[in-house]
Tab-separated table of C-alpha atoms in Angstrom:
chain	number	residue	atom	x	y	z
A	1145	UNK	CA	-100.111	148.630	67.823
A	1146	UNK	CA	-99.791	149.898	64.281
A	1147	UNK	CA	-102.819	151.326	62.507
A	1148	UNK	CA	-103.666	150.369	58.906
A	1149	UNK	CA	-102.494	153.871	57.884
A	1150	UNK	CA	-99.108	153.351	59.481
A	1151	UNK	CA	-98.851	149.928	57.944
A	1152	UNK	CA	-99.621	151.302	54.494
A	1153	UNK	CA	-97.044	154.060	54.998
A	1154	UNK	CA	-94.331	151.619	56.050
A	1155	UNK	CA	-95.216	149.319	53.163
A	1156	UNK	CA	-94.541	152.152	50.707
A	1157	UNK	CA	-91.274	153.011	52.447
A	1158	UNK	CA	-89.983	149.457	52.344
A	1159	UNK	CA	-91.089	149.013	48.725
A	1160	UNK	CA	-88.959	152.090	47.808
A	1161	UNK	CA	-92.100	153.958	46.777
A	1162	UNK	CA	-92.123	157.724	47.286
A	1163	UNK	CA	-94.414	159.457	49.756
A	1164	UNK	CA	-96.367	162.250	48.063
A	1165	UNK	CA	-97.844	165.393	49.699
A	1166	UNK	CA	-101.429	164.178	49.952
A	1167	UNK	CA	-100.515	160.768	51.401
A	1168	UNK	CA	-101.027	160.031	55.060
A	1169	UNK	CA	-97.735	160.214	56.966
A	1170	UNK	CA	-96.777	160.000	60.657
A	1171	UNK	CA	-96.502	163.391	62.370
A	1172	UNK	CA	-92.907	162.715	63.311
A	1173	UNK	CA	-92.020	161.958	59.660
A	1174	UNK	CA	-93.576	165.267	58.622
A	1175	UNK	CA	-91.773	167.162	61.402
A	1176	UNK	CA	-88.479	165.513	60.627
A	1177	UNK	CA	-88.808	166.435	56.952
A	1178	UNK	CA	-89.773	170.030	57.697
A	1179	UNK	CA	-86.725	170.359	59.935
A	1180	UNK	CA	-84.365	168.898	57.341
A	1181	UNK	CA	-85.767	170.554	54.198
A	1182	UNK	CA	-86.160	173.991	55.755
A	1183	UNK	CA	-82.633	173.771	57.157
A	1184	UNK	CA	-81.458	172.869	53.673
A	1185	UNK	CA	-83.378	175.813	52.159
A	1186	UNK	CA	-81.991	178.240	54.759
A	1187	UNK	CA	-78.469	177.019	53.963
A	1188	UNK	CA	-78.904	177.855	50.276
A	1189	UNK	CA	-80.092	181.356	51.135
A	1190	UNK	CA	-77.589	182.171	53.912
A	1191	UNK	CA	-74.853	180.649	51.735
A	1192	UNK	CA	-75.193	183.587	49.367
A	1193	UNK	CA	-73.668	185.913	51.970
A	1194	UNK	CA	-70.064	184.689	52.211
A	1195	UNK	CA	-69.796	184.572	48.413
A	1196	UNK	CA	-71.625	187.854	47.915
A	1197	UNK	CA	-68.897	189.387	50.032
A	1198	UNK	CA	-66.516	189.054	47.042
A	1199	UNK	CA	-68.810	190.040	44.178
A	1200	UNK	CA	-67.585	193.613	43.885
A	1201	UNK	CA	-63.974	192.545	44.297
A	1202	UNK	CA	-63.826	189.595	41.906
A	1203	UNK	CA	-60.481	189.714	40.053
A	1204	UNK	CA	-61.991	189.920	36.554
A	1205	UNK	CA	-65.283	190.550	34.798
A	1206	UNK	CA	-65.392	186.853	33.847
A	1207	UNK	CA	-65.009	185.711	37.460
A	1208	UNK	CA	-67.592	188.244	38.553
A	1209	UNK	CA	-70.169	187.055	36.000
A	1210	UNK	CA	-69.558	183.426	37.023
A	1211	UNK	CA	-69.890	184.205	40.719
A	1212	UNK	CA	-73.050	186.200	40.112
A	1213	UNK	CA	-74.571	183.262	38.228
A	1214	UNK	CA	-73.642	180.851	40.979
A	1215	UNK	CA	-75.171	183.018	43.681
A	1216	UNK	CA	-78.301	183.375	41.555
A	1217	UNK	CA	-78.481	179.557	41.397
A	1218	UNK	CA	-78.313	179.361	45.203
A	1219	UNK	CA	-81.323	181.655	45.492
A	1220	UNK	CA	-83.130	179.397	43.002
A	1221	UNK	CA	-82.193	176.306	44.994
A	1222	UNK	CA	-83.540	177.944	48.140
A	1223	UNK	CA	-86.794	178.528	46.308
A	1224	UNK	CA	-87.078	174.901	45.110
A	1225	UNK	CA	-86.558	173.721	48.671
A	1226	UNK	CA	-88.906	176.200	50.349
A	1227	UNK	CA	-91.591	175.132	47.847
A	1228	UNK	CA	-90.966	171.440	48.557
A	1229	UNK	CA	-91.220	172.174	52.283
A	1230	UNK	CA	-94.462	174.106	51.842
A	1231	UNK	CA	-96.111	170.922	50.504
A	1232	UNK	CA	-95.819	169.627	54.089
A	1233	UNK	CA	-98.121	172.325	55.416
A	1234	UNK	CA	-95.716	174.956	56.755
A	1235	UNK	CA	-95.815	178.470	55.297
A	1236	UNK	CA	-92.877	180.410	53.887
A	1237	UNK	CA	-93.241	183.129	56.507
A	1238	UNK	CA	-93.185	180.585	59.349
A	1239	UNK	CA	-89.922	179.208	57.979
A	1240	UNK	CA	-88.350	182.653	57.640
A	1241	UNK	CA	-89.466	183.448	61.173
A	1242	UNK	CA	-87.804	180.260	62.468
A	1243	UNK	CA	-84.569	181.131	60.660
A	1244	UNK	CA	-84.520	184.656	62.031
A	1245	UNK	CA	-85.361	183.631	65.605
A	1246	UNK	CA	-82.717	180.910	65.556
A	1247	UNK	CA	-85.282	178.122	66.011
A	1248	UNK	CA	-84.229	176.688	62.653
A	1249	UNK	CA	-80.605	176.050	61.773
A	1250	UNK	CA	-78.606	176.312	58.566
A	1251	UNK	CA	-75.333	174.657	57.629
A	1252	UNK	CA	-72.607	175.788	60.040
A	1253	UNK	CA	-70.125	176.198	57.162
A	1254	UNK	CA	-71.654	179.583	56.315
A	1255	UNK	CA	-70.651	180.961	59.689
A	1256	UNK	CA	-67.029	181.046	58.542
A	1257	UNK	CA	-65.789	184.293	57.012
A	1258	UNK	CA	-64.452	184.632	53.445
A	1259	UNK	CA	-61.164	186.439	54.032
A	1260	UNK	CA	-59.576	186.270	50.570
A	1261	UNK	CA	-60.585	185.714	46.950
A	1262	UNK	CA	-59.231	182.160	47.207
A	1263	UNK	CA	-61.987	181.432	49.731
A	1264	UNK	CA	-64.526	181.833	46.949
A	1265	UNK	CA	-62.712	179.149	44.937
A	1266	UNK	CA	-62.434	176.910	48.000
A	1267	UNK	CA	-66.143	177.257	48.714
A	1268	UNK	CA	-67.171	176.260	45.194
A	1269	UNK	CA	-64.796	173.339	45.156
A	1270	UNK	CA	-65.077	172.022	48.744
A	1271	UNK	CA	-68.346	173.326	50.157
A	1272	UNK	CA	-70.397	172.735	47.023
A	1273	UNK	CA	-68.443	169.516	46.528
A	1274	UNK	CA	-69.504	168.278	49.973
A	1275	UNK	CA	-73.064	169.450	49.348
A	1276	UNK	CA	-73.130	167.460	46.096
A	1277	UNK	CA	-72.069	164.246	47.857
A	1278	UNK	CA	-74.945	164.752	50.290
A	1279	UNK	CA	-77.464	165.784	47.654
A	1280	UNK	CA	-76.688	162.953	45.241
A	1281	UNK	CA	-77.574	160.600	48.081
A	1282	UNK	CA	-80.746	162.580	48.859
A	1283	UNK	CA	-82.035	162.165	45.306
A	1284	UNK	CA	-83.230	158.807	46.632
A	1285	UNK	CA	-84.990	160.268	49.695
A	1286	UNK	CA	-88.457	158.872	50.381
A	1287	UNK	CA	-90.374	162.164	50.094
A	1288	UNK	CA	-91.294	162.822	46.447
A	1289	UNK	CA	-91.082	166.640	46.275
A	1290	UNK	CA	-87.735	166.642	48.153
A	1291	UNK	CA	-86.337	163.956	45.863
A	1292	UNK	CA	-87.390	165.807	42.715
A	1293	UNK	CA	-85.918	169.050	44.085
A	1294	UNK	CA	-82.610	167.258	44.718
A	1295	UNK	CA	-82.503	165.880	41.185
A	1296	UNK	CA	-83.015	169.365	39.742
A	1297	UNK	CA	-80.407	170.876	42.081
A	1298	UNK	CA	-77.783	168.216	41.378
A	1299	UNK	CA	-78.051	168.903	37.650
A	1300	UNK	CA	-77.193	172.558	38.261
A	1301	UNK	CA	-74.617	172.043	40.982
A	1302	UNK	CA	-71.774	170.576	38.941
A	1303	UNK	CA	-70.934	173.989	37.478
A	1304	UNK	CA	-70.554	175.353	41.015
A	1305	UNK	CA	-67.869	172.902	41.971
A	1306	UNK	CA	-66.038	173.128	38.652
A	1307	UNK	CA	-65.863	176.916	38.624
A	1308	UNK	CA	-64.490	176.826	42.172
A	1309	UNK	CA	-61.852	174.268	41.298
A	1310	UNK	CA	-60.896	176.194	38.168
A	1311	UNK	CA	-60.427	179.357	40.252
A	1312	UNK	CA	-58.270	177.400	42.736
A	1313	UNK	CA	-56.246	175.920	39.889
A	1314	UNK	CA	-55.525	179.392	38.488
A	1315	UNK	CA	-54.207	180.498	41.893
A	1316	UNK	CA	-52.313	177.281	42.601
A	1317	UNK	CA	-50.490	177.576	39.257
A	1318	UNK	CA	-49.937	181.321	39.698
A	1319	UNK	CA	-47.359	183.341	41.622
A	1320	UNK	CA	-45.937	182.266	44.988
A	1321	UNK	CA	-48.301	184.674	46.696
A	1322	UNK	CA	-51.346	183.316	44.857
A	1323	UNK	CA	-50.345	179.751	45.636
A	1324	UNK	CA	-49.981	180.618	49.321
A	1325	UNK	CA	-53.423	182.191	49.234
A	1326	UNK	CA	-54.904	179.022	47.744
A	1327	UNK	CA	-53.172	176.867	50.363
A	1328	UNK	CA	-54.459	179.085	53.166
A	1329	UNK	CA	-58.037	178.868	51.860
A	1330	UNK	CA	-57.755	175.076	51.583
A	1331	UNK	CA	-56.359	174.845	55.120
A	1332	UNK	CA	-59.213	176.890	56.546
A	1333	UNK	CA	-62.131	175.397	54.582
A	1334	UNK	CA	-61.144	171.717	54.492
A	1335	UNK	CA	-62.135	170.922	58.078
A	1336	UNK	CA	-65.407	172.873	58.204
A	1337	UNK	CA	-66.347	171.231	54.871
A	1338	UNK	CA	-65.944	167.814	56.531
A	1339	UNK	CA	-68.143	169.009	59.396
A	1340	UNK	CA	-70.929	169.739	56.920
A	1341	UNK	CA	-71.831	166.042	57.044
A	1342	UNK	CA	-72.841	166.450	60.680
A	1343	UNK	CA	-71.802	164.676	63.869
A	1344	UNK	CA	-70.644	161.053	64.020
A	1345	UNK	CA	-73.501	158.631	63.463
A	1346	UNK	CA	-73.362	157.654	67.138
A	1347	UNK	CA	-73.933	161.310	68.171
A	1348	UNK	CA	-76.545	162.247	65.603
A	1349	UNK	CA	-79.936	162.897	67.188
A	1350	UNK	CA	-82.096	162.423	64.106
A	1351	UNK	CA	-80.089	159.925	62.102
A	1352	UNK	CA	-81.605	156.612	63.127
A	1353	UNK	CA	-85.229	157.518	62.519
A	1354	UNK	CA	-84.304	159.349	59.312
A	1355	UNK	CA	-82.561	156.247	57.988
A	1356	UNK	CA	-85.485	154.038	58.958
A	1357	UNK	CA	-87.885	156.292	57.087
A	1358	UNK	CA	-85.400	156.624	54.217
A	1359	UNK	CA	-85.363	160.411	54.502
A	1360	UNK	CA	-81.592	159.972	54.655
A	1361	UNK	CA	-80.132	157.140	52.593
A	1362	UNK	CA	-76.544	157.088	53.806
A	1363	UNK	CA	-75.079	157.895	57.205
A	1364	UNK	CA	-73.111	161.061	58.015
A	1365	UNK	CA	-69.869	159.129	58.414
A	1366	UNK	CA	-70.259	157.189	55.147
A	1367	UNK	CA	-70.922	160.368	53.170
A	1368	UNK	CA	-67.991	162.107	54.845
A	1369	UNK	CA	-65.712	159.219	53.923
A	1370	UNK	CA	-66.770	159.528	50.268
A	1371	UNK	CA	-65.829	163.198	50.308
A	1372	UNK	CA	-62.483	162.553	52.019
A	1373	UNK	CA	-61.663	159.924	49.395
A	1374	UNK	CA	-62.548	162.004	46.344
A	1375	UNK	CA	-60.734	165.126	47.594
A	1376	UNK	CA	-57.255	163.576	47.943
A	1377	UNK	CA	-56.632	163.424	44.188
A	1378	UNK	CA	-58.076	166.896	43.684
A	1379	UNK	CA	-55.620	168.406	46.181
A	1380	UNK	CA	-52.750	166.541	44.529
A	1381	UNK	CA	-53.619	167.906	41.055
A	1382	UNK	CA	-53.643	171.425	42.471
A	1383	UNK	CA	-50.131	170.773	43.763
A	1384	UNK	CA	-51.145	171.896	47.256
A	1385	UNK	CA	-50.397	170.243	50.571
A	1386	UNK	CA	-53.105	168.124	52.153
A	1387	UNK	CA	-54.276	169.840	55.362
A	1388	UNK	CA	-54.604	166.469	57.108
A	1389	UNK	CA	-51.139	165.123	57.895
A	1390	UNK	CA	-52.649	161.749	58.865
A	1391	UNK	CA	-54.304	161.088	55.536
A	1392	UNK	CA	-53.292	157.597	54.486
A	1393	UNK	CA	-54.679	155.001	52.083
A	1394	UNK	CA	-55.988	151.947	53.897
A	1395	UNK	CA	-55.833	149.004	51.530
A	1396	UNK	CA	-57.948	146.746	53.753
A	1397	UNK	CA	-60.805	149.250	54.066
A	1398	UNK	CA	-60.503	150.548	50.507
A	1399	UNK	CA	-60.677	154.084	51.924
A	1400	UNK	CA	-58.406	156.813	53.223
A	1401	UNK	CA	-57.854	156.978	56.974
A	1402	UNK	CA	-57.924	160.520	58.328
A	1403	UNK	CA	-57.752	162.572	61.508
A	1404	UNK	CA	-60.808	163.018	63.673
A	1405	UNK	CA	-62.400	166.443	63.551
A	1406	UNK	CA	-62.392	169.169	66.170
A	1407	UNK	CA	-65.858	168.437	67.511
A	1408	UNK	CA	-65.677	171.190	70.143
A	1409	UNK	CA	-65.426	173.682	67.305
A	1410	UNK	CA	-68.297	171.960	65.485
A	1411	UNK	CA	-70.678	172.186	68.458
A	1412	UNK	CA	-69.573	175.682	69.304
A	1413	UNK	CA	-70.397	176.949	65.779
A	1414	UNK	CA	-73.700	175.023	65.692
A	1415	UNK	CA	-74.639	176.610	69.005
A	1416	UNK	CA	-74.161	180.124	67.709
A	1417	UNK	CA	-70.552	180.936	68.496
A	1418	UNK	CA	-68.940	180.812	65.079
A	1419	UNK	CA	-67.225	183.854	63.582
A	1420	UNK	CA	-70.270	185.062	61.670
A	1421	UNK	CA	-73.439	183.535	63.201
A	1422	UNK	CA	-74.863	186.837	64.428
A	1423	UNK	CA	-73.801	188.761	61.365
A	1424	UNK	CA	-75.469	186.261	58.990
A	1425	UNK	CA	-78.840	186.366	60.720
A	1426	UNK	CA	-78.716	190.132	61.283
A	1427	UNK	CA	-77.992	190.623	57.603
A	1428	UNK	CA	-80.890	188.368	56.635
A	1429	UNK	CA	-83.255	190.303	58.895
A	1430	UNK	CA	-82.035	193.646	57.537
A	1431	UNK	CA	-82.384	192.521	53.912
A	1432	UNK	CA	-85.843	191.139	54.654
A	1433	UNK	CA	-86.937	194.371	56.346
A	1434	UNK	CA	-85.466	196.540	53.624
A	1435	UNK	CA	-87.424	194.520	51.070
A	1436	UNK	CA	-90.712	195.300	52.784
A	1437	UNK	CA	-91.531	198.136	50.359
A	1438	UNK	CA	-91.135	195.775	47.382
A	1439	UNK	CA	-93.633	193.318	48.853
A	1440	UNK	CA	-95.973	196.221	49.705
A	1441	UNK	CA	-95.696	197.531	46.159
A	1442	UNK	CA	-96.597	194.131	44.710
A	1443	UNK	CA	-99.691	193.927	46.899
A	1444	UNK	CA	-100.723	197.486	46.050
A	1445	UNK	CA	-100.261	196.856	42.334
A	1446	UNK	CA	-102.321	193.654	42.470
A	1447	UNK	CA	-105.140	195.427	44.311
A	1448	UNK	CA	-105.138	198.223	41.776
A	1449	UNK	CA	-105.213	195.745	38.903
A	1450	UNK	CA	-108.076	193.787	40.483
A	1451	UNK	CA	-110.104	196.975	40.983
A	1452	UNK	CA	-109.463	198.000	37.381
A	1453	UNK	CA	-110.522	194.593	36.044
A	1454	UNK	CA	-113.661	194.647	38.186
A	1455	UNK	CA	-114.508	198.062	36.768
A	1456	UNK	CA	-114.068	196.709	33.230
A	1457	UNK	CA	-116.269	193.719	33.930
A	1458	UNK	CA	-119.043	195.868	35.426
B	1163	UNK	CA	-125.943	175.457	16.376
B	1164	UNK	CA	-123.712	175.129	19.436
B	1165	UNK	CA	-122.322	171.724	20.161
B	1166	UNK	CA	-122.139	170.229	23.623
B	1167	UNK	CA	-118.374	170.581	23.817
B	1168	UNK	CA	-118.593	174.307	23.221
B	1169	UNK	CA	-120.669	174.652	26.348
B	1170	UNK	CA	-118.293	172.507	28.384
B	1171	UNK	CA	-115.032	173.737	29.833
B	1172	UNK	CA	-111.668	172.596	28.542
B	1173	UNK	CA	-109.370	170.903	31.043
B	1174	UNK	CA	-105.697	169.991	30.744
B	1175	UNK	CA	-104.774	166.577	32.120
B	1176	UNK	CA	-101.544	165.681	33.925
B	1177	UNK	CA	-100.716	162.120	34.924
B	1178	UNK	CA	-98.128	160.823	37.385
B	1179	UNK	CA	-97.118	157.445	36.026
B	1180	UNK	CA	-95.268	156.356	39.154
B	1181	UNK	CA	-94.815	157.653	42.679
B	1182	UNK	CA	-91.790	159.907	42.840
B	1183	UNK	CA	-92.099	161.158	39.263
B	1184	UNK	CA	-93.511	164.513	38.167
B	1185	UNK	CA	-97.033	164.794	36.803
B	1186	UNK	CA	-96.724	164.990	33.022
B	1187	UNK	CA	-99.084	166.649	30.590
B	1188	UNK	CA	-100.911	164.013	28.545
B	1189	UNK	CA	-103.695	165.957	26.810
B	1190	UNK	CA	-106.977	167.722	27.373
B	1191	UNK	CA	-110.699	167.050	27.489
B	1192	UNK	CA	-114.066	168.766	27.929
B	1193	UNK	CA	-116.044	168.407	31.150
B	1194	UNK	CA	-118.721	170.076	33.282
B	1195	UNK	CA	-116.488	170.556	36.309
B	1196	UNK	CA	-113.336	169.318	38.033
B	1197	UNK	CA	-114.896	166.133	39.391
B	1198	UNK	CA	-116.219	165.117	36.012
B	1199	UNK	CA	-112.919	166.021	34.367
B	1200	UNK	CA	-111.113	163.684	36.772
B	1201	UNK	CA	-113.395	160.783	35.913
B	1202	UNK	CA	-113.156	161.425	32.186
B	1203	UNK	CA	-109.390	161.680	32.478
B	1204	UNK	CA	-109.282	158.338	34.260
B	1205	UNK	CA	-111.422	156.741	31.549
B	1206	UNK	CA	-109.615	158.406	28.685
B	1207	UNK	CA	-105.945	158.581	29.692
B	1208	UNK	CA	-105.362	155.777	32.181
B	1209	UNK	CA	-107.256	152.860	30.686
B	1210	UNK	CA	-104.164	150.680	30.965
B	1211	UNK	CA	-103.044	151.761	34.436
B	1212	UNK	CA	-100.787	154.461	33.039
B	1213	UNK	CA	-100.979	156.443	36.234
B	1214	UNK	CA	-101.184	156.525	40.005
B	1215	UNK	CA	-102.405	160.124	40.232
B	1216	UNK	CA	-104.151	162.603	37.941
B	1217	UNK	CA	-104.300	166.404	38.004
B	1218	UNK	CA	-106.888	168.312	35.999
B	1219	UNK	CA	-106.520	172.063	35.502
B	1220	UNK	CA	-108.855	174.420	33.657
B	1221	UNK	CA	-107.093	175.375	30.427
B	1222	UNK	CA	-108.180	178.969	30.974
B	1223	UNK	CA	-106.218	178.978	34.261
B	1224	UNK	CA	-102.964	178.240	32.490
B	1225	UNK	CA	-100.811	181.225	31.692
B	1226	UNK	CA	-98.264	180.287	29.044
B	1227	UNK	CA	-95.261	181.994	27.507
B	1228	UNK	CA	-95.436	182.523	23.754
B	1229	UNK	CA	-93.074	180.458	21.659
B	1230	UNK	CA	-92.866	183.196	19.052
B	1231	UNK	CA	-91.352	185.415	21.738
B	1232	UNK	CA	-88.826	182.772	22.766
B	1233	UNK	CA	-85.859	184.698	21.356
B	1234	UNK	CA	-86.267	187.750	23.518
B	1235	UNK	CA	-87.883	185.846	26.411
B	1236	UNK	CA	-84.819	183.642	26.910
B	1237	UNK	CA	-82.281	186.152	25.678
B	1238	UNK	CA	-80.894	186.913	29.167
B	1239	UNK	CA	-79.452	183.380	29.501
B	1240	UNK	CA	-78.176	182.856	25.963
B	1241	UNK	CA	-74.911	184.709	26.493
B	1242	UNK	CA	-73.989	182.914	29.708
B	1243	UNK	CA	-72.170	179.729	28.684
B	1244	UNK	CA	-70.393	179.734	32.057
B	1245	UNK	CA	-73.589	178.431	33.660
B	1246	UNK	CA	-72.802	175.056	32.102
B	1247	UNK	CA	-70.480	172.549	33.738
B	1248	UNK	CA	-68.847	171.758	30.378
B	1249	UNK	CA	-67.591	175.350	30.083
B	1250	UNK	CA	-64.822	174.568	32.590
B	1251	UNK	CA	-61.818	172.666	31.264
B	1252	UNK	CA	-60.198	170.684	34.076
B	1253	UNK	CA	-57.244	168.267	34.088
B	1254	UNK	CA	-58.247	164.679	33.254
B	1255	UNK	CA	-57.624	163.077	36.668
B	1256	UNK	CA	-60.214	165.393	38.315
B	1257	UNK	CA	-62.529	165.938	35.362
B	1258	UNK	CA	-65.286	163.737	36.837
B	1259	UNK	CA	-66.476	166.375	39.329
């Protein structure tokens, strides 16, 4: 039997109205959102690591300034998302704890190493490109704070993809060696970028309920197809070879047909066995611990200021 | 002579016009306390169902940047045109990304 509260909640969902923080919501809706938004926030933050790896070795001051700005944006996006998640009643420190203990996940793409400078271009173009496809769809999610966060993020994200593509273009039109480097980065990042959309709809544990509650608006496979379709032309303009030899336009479907993904690799990376899983979390823990003195200093300063103000007032 | 409004606190009023949108600043008013401010805000700013939710915040609790200082306050981002998508010139067939 549904309660009047549940009925009211479902009425809002079906009327395309947003759910706001102080509204009643089913526990499972709240939990599902916390899982998804915190995972999204963690991805923004962990995603700074593979790109940060190339900051000191960027090929020019211009590229370095651009990369620095992009990484700064990712930290900002993490903040938007952590704040949106906090409106659901979970604290920042609980979320960090879940990330560090492995209880919460982040996008498996960031467990791949960045071996060459071209990887930085490939990440901006493909990884941010895939994230944009997902995030554009999530602008219409049913939870108000998440939706507004997505709108803000999407506005900022376009520069990420364009700078990545521009960097790839420079390499692809460069020397033979540079072109080979671009091709290698494309070959390595194309498949993991497709995996960012998650398992097939039939295998996805949370998909059905998330679609019902309009947390997710399009299925994993539909979003992945969009990305496959838009990327074909982009590879062609670069003059690189498509990593998928089975890519073929299907007139009847109005989409490209493509190879299935290596799902064993997908599950293996999700379950902690990617190239960099341990390194990413260890680095996060170390950075967090090393920042302890900054947080302590802020607290000490605030206490001092409060005492001083109290003295003034007395 | 002190007027009544001088004894009352000033509140800033924010109204959400529709679920899913941000609360937007619409104005301010004087009130005894938060509860009263909410009721006044309803009567004053949403007489024609302009909103589905109201926030009231004590004006004294708002810390604002100074517009006169805008030049130096925002200076760190002024010389970074590469933060804008339009900074990157891409070939026409892929320019919609």
